[in-house]
Structures are given as structure tokens and as C-alpha cells.
Coordinates of C-alpha atoms in Angstrom, one line a residue:
Chain A
M1 CA -18.1 22.3 1.8
T2 CA -16.3 19.6 -0.3
K3 CA -14.6 16.4 0.8
L4 CA -11.2 17.6 -0.4
A5 CA -11.8 20.9 1.2
Q6 CA -12.1 19.1 4.8
W7 CA -9.1 16.6 4.3
L8 CA -7.4 19.8 3.2
W9 CA -8.4 21.7 6.4
G10 CA -7.8 18.9 8.5
L11 CA -4.4 18.1 7.2
A12 CA -3.6 21.9 7.7
L13 CA -4.7 22.1 11.3
L14 CA -2.9 19.0 12.2
G15 CA 0.2 19.9 10.4
S16 CA 0.3 23.6 12.2
T17 CA -0.3 22.0 15.4
W18 CA 2.6 19.5 14.7
A19 CA 4.9 22.5 13.5
A20 CA 4.2 24.6 16.3
L21 CA 5.0 22.2 18.6
T22 CA 7.9 20.8 17.3
M23 CA 9.7 24.1 16.9
G24 CA 8.4 25.0 20.4
A25 CA 6.2 28.4 19.2
L26 CA 3.8 27.5 21.7
G27 CA 6.1 27.9 25.0
L28 CA 5.7 24.6 26.4
E29 CA 8.5 23.0 27.8
L30 CA 8.1 19.2 26.6
P31 CA 10.3 16.5 28.2
S32 CA 13.0 15.8 25.7
S33 CA 11.5 11.9 25.2
C34 CA 8.0 13.6 24.4
R35 CA 10.0 15.9 21.6
E36 CA 11.7 12.7 20.7
V37 CA 8.3 11.1 19.6
L38 CA 6.7 14.3 18.3
W39 CA 9.3 15.3 15.3
P40 CA 9.2 11.9 13.1
L41 CA 5.4 11.5 13.5
P42 CA 4.2 12.8 10.4
A43 CA 6.5 10.3 8.8
Y44 CA 5.4 7.8 11.2
L45 CA 1.5 8.1 10.2
L46 CA 2.4 7.7 6.7
V47 CA 4.2 4.4 7.3
S48 CA 1.5 3.2 9.4
A49 CA -1.0 4.0 6.7
G50 CA 1.0 2.4 4.2
C51 CA 1.2 -0.8 6.1
Y52 CA -2.5 -1.1 7.0
A53 CA -3.1 -0.7 3.2
L54 CA -0.8 -3.3 2.3
G55 CA -2.0 -5.4 4.9
T56 CA -5.7 -5.1 4.3
V57 CA -4.8 -6.0 0.7
G58 CA -2.7 -9.1 1.5
Y59 CA -5.5 -10.1 3.8
R60 CA -8.4 -9.8 1.5
V61 CA -6.3 -11.6 -1.4
A62 CA -5.8 -14.5 0.8
T63 CA -9.3 -14.4 2.1
F64 CA -10.9 -13.9 -1.7
H65 CA -13.9 -16.4 -2.2
D66 CA -13.0 -18.3 -5.5
C67 CA -15.5 -20.1 -7.3
E68 CA -13.7 -22.8 -9.2
D69 CA -16.7 -24.2 -11.0
A70 CA -17.9 -20.7 -12.5
A71 CA -14.5 -19.9 -13.4
R72 CA -14.3 -23.1 -15.5
E73 CA -17.6 -22.7 -17.2
L74 CA -16.5 -19.2 -17.9
Q75 CA -13.2 -20.1 -19.8
S76 CA -15.4 -22.8 -21.7
Q77 CA -17.9 -20.2 -22.8
I78 CA -15.0 -17.8 -23.6
Q79 CA -13.6 -20.8 -26.1
E80 CA -16.6 -21.4 -27.7
A81 CA -17.3 -17.7 -28.3
R82 CA -13.7 -17.1 -29.9
A83 CA -14.7 -20.2 -31.9
D84 CA -18.0 -19.2 -33.0
L85 CA -16.6 -15.6 -33.9
A86 CA -13.6 -17.1 -36.1
L87 CA -15.8 -18.7 -37.8
R88 CA -17.6 -15.9 -39.0
G89 CA -14.3 -14.2 -39.8
L90 CA -13.5 -12.1 -36.7
R91 CA -9.6 -12.1 -36.7
F92 CA -8.2 -11.9 -32.9
Chain B
M1 CA -11.2 -19.5 0.2
A2 CA -8.8 -18.2 -2.2
T3 CA -6.0 -21.3 -2.9
G4 CA -2.5 -21.7 -3.4
T5 CA -0.3 -18.9 -4.3
D6 CA -2.9 -16.8 -3.6
Q7 CA -2.9 -17.2 0.2
V8 CA 0.5 -17.6 0.5
V9 CA 1.0 -14.2 -1.2
G10 CA -1.8 -12.7 0.8
L11 CA -0.3 -14.1 4.0
G12 CA 3.1 -13.0 3.2
L13 CA 1.9 -9.4 2.8
V14 CA 0.2 -9.3 5.9
A15 CA 3.3 -10.6 7.6
V16 CA 5.2 -8.2 5.9
S17 CA 3.1 -5.1 6.9
L18 CA 2.9 -6.1 10.7
I19 CA 6.8 -6.6 11.0
I20 CA 7.3 -3.4 9.6
F21 CA 4.7 -1.9 11.7
T22 CA 5.9 -3.3 14.7
Y23 CA 9.6 -2.6 14.2
Y24 CA 8.8 1.1 13.0
T25 CA 6.7 1.5 16.0
A26 CA 9.0 0.6 18.3
W27 CA 11.5 2.9 16.6
V28 CA 9.7 5.9 16.8
I29 CA 7.2 5.6 19.5
L30 CA 8.9 3.2 22.6
L31 CA 12.7 3.7 22.1
P32 CA 12.6 7.3 23.3
F33 CA 11.0 6.2 26.5
I34 CA 14.1 3.4 27.2
D35 CA 17.3 4.2 28.9
N36 CA 19.7 4.8 26.9
Q37 CA 21.7 2.4 28.4
H38 CA 19.6 -0.4 27.9
V39 CA 20.9 -3.2 25.1
I40 CA 17.7 -2.8 22.9
H41 CA 19.2 0.3 21.7
K42 CA 22.0 -2.0 19.9
Y43 CA 18.9 -3.1 17.4
F44 CA 18.2 0.3 16.2
L45 CA 19.6 2.8 13.7
P46 CA 20.1 6.3 14.8
R47 CA 17.0 7.9 15.1
A48 CA 17.3 10.3 11.6
Y49 CA 17.2 7.0 9.7
A50 CA 13.6 6.7 11.0
V51 CA 12.7 9.6 8.6
T52 CA 15.1 9.4 6.0
I53 CA 14.7 5.6 5.1
P54 CA 11.0 5.8 4.6
L55 CA 11.3 9.2 2.6
A56 CA 13.8 7.5 0.3
A57 CA 11.6 4.1 -0.1
G58 CA 8.9 6.7 -1.0
L59 CA 11.0 8.5 -3.8
L60 CA 12.1 5.5 -5.1
L61 CA 8.5 4.2 -5.2
L62 CA 7.2 7.1 -7.1
L63 CA 10.5 6.7 -9.6
F64 CA 9.5 3.0 -10.4
V65 CA 5.6 4.4 -10.9
G66 CA 6.9 7.2 -13.1
L67 CA 9.1 4.7 -15.2
F68 CA 6.4 2.2 -15.4
I69 CA 3.8 4.3 -16.7
T70 CA 6.3 6.2 -19.2
Y71 CA 7.0 2.4 -20.4
V72 CA 3.3 1.7 -20.7
M73 CA 2.9 4.8 -22.7
L74 CA 5.6 4.3 -25.1
K75 CA 4.3 1.2 -26.0
N76 CA 1.0 2.1 -26.6
Q77 CA 2.5 4.8 -28.9
R78 CA 4.5 2.2 -30.8
V79 CA 1.5 0.0 -31.2
T80 CA -0.6 2.8 -32.7
K81 CA 1.9 4.1 -35.0
K82 CA 2.6 0.7 -36.3
T83 CA -1.2 -0.1 -37.3
Q84 CA -1.3 3.5 -39.1

């Protein structure tokens, strides 16, 4: 089974469980506070996934290992290459 | 380590995501178990907004992404038409 099929299966299973529980189709008498937590659950999972993604991106941006010397060397090499190519007639 | 603005922006994103996560978790998961007369309910909107606000925000995000893609595609089209 492909990864896509696995993900869709998992989503379909969880989605149908949630729908069955929220609409009381299984005949379970859940306490009202549990029902209050249950019905926004898909939105909650989406928002938490989004927050996790945002936080991970931010953290990796903040802790990225810069190499200042290599960056400067690369920039000077780019200038050199541009000058050389301009000399040979290439227009930028 | 990243320096200057990179660090500020990165840590800012982390802080924003943590704030949103804690507020939303308290709203959706914790509030139903707290007695209705407790003062903390004053700091949270009615429960229906817990779904409509993220939904509206998601639709807005999709709108902006679509507009940005349209803008970039039109700009590319105009550039290729100029060089033809």
C-alpha cells in the first residue's frame, strides 16, 4: 500500500470514529464535558500541527549555524566571476 | 549560531506558536472541565469561535497564497511577452 493510501486510510478511520462519537451514533452516553472537548477536536489537531510547524521553523532559523567566513569568501568569488564574465562579453 | 535579526525572528516565531498553542489548548481541552461560575471563563470567547476563527484564518491564508501565485504568474507572463 502506498504512503498516500495509508494516510487516507488513517484519516478516514479517525474521521469516522470522531463523526460517530460526536453524533452519538454508537449509543454511548458521554458526559457533557467530554462531548464539549470532542466536537472541536479536528480543528484543535490542525491548529496544534500548525503551531508545531511554525515553532520548529522558528527554532531552526534561530539556531542555524552561520559560516560568516565562507559567506564572505563566496560573495567575493561571485564578484570575481561576474567581472570575468562581463569582460568576456556576457551581459547581466 | 544565527545572529541578529535571524535569532530575533526565530525566537519570535517560537514564542508566538507557544502562546497560540497554550491559549488554544486551554480553550478547547481545559475549559469544559472547569466550573461554569469560575472567573477564568471571562478570558475566553464562546466555544463556537474556537472552530470559526481558525477556519477563517485558514481560508484567509489560502486566499493570500492564491493571490501571491497569481501575481507571480502574471509578472512572469508579462516578462516573457516583453522579451518576445
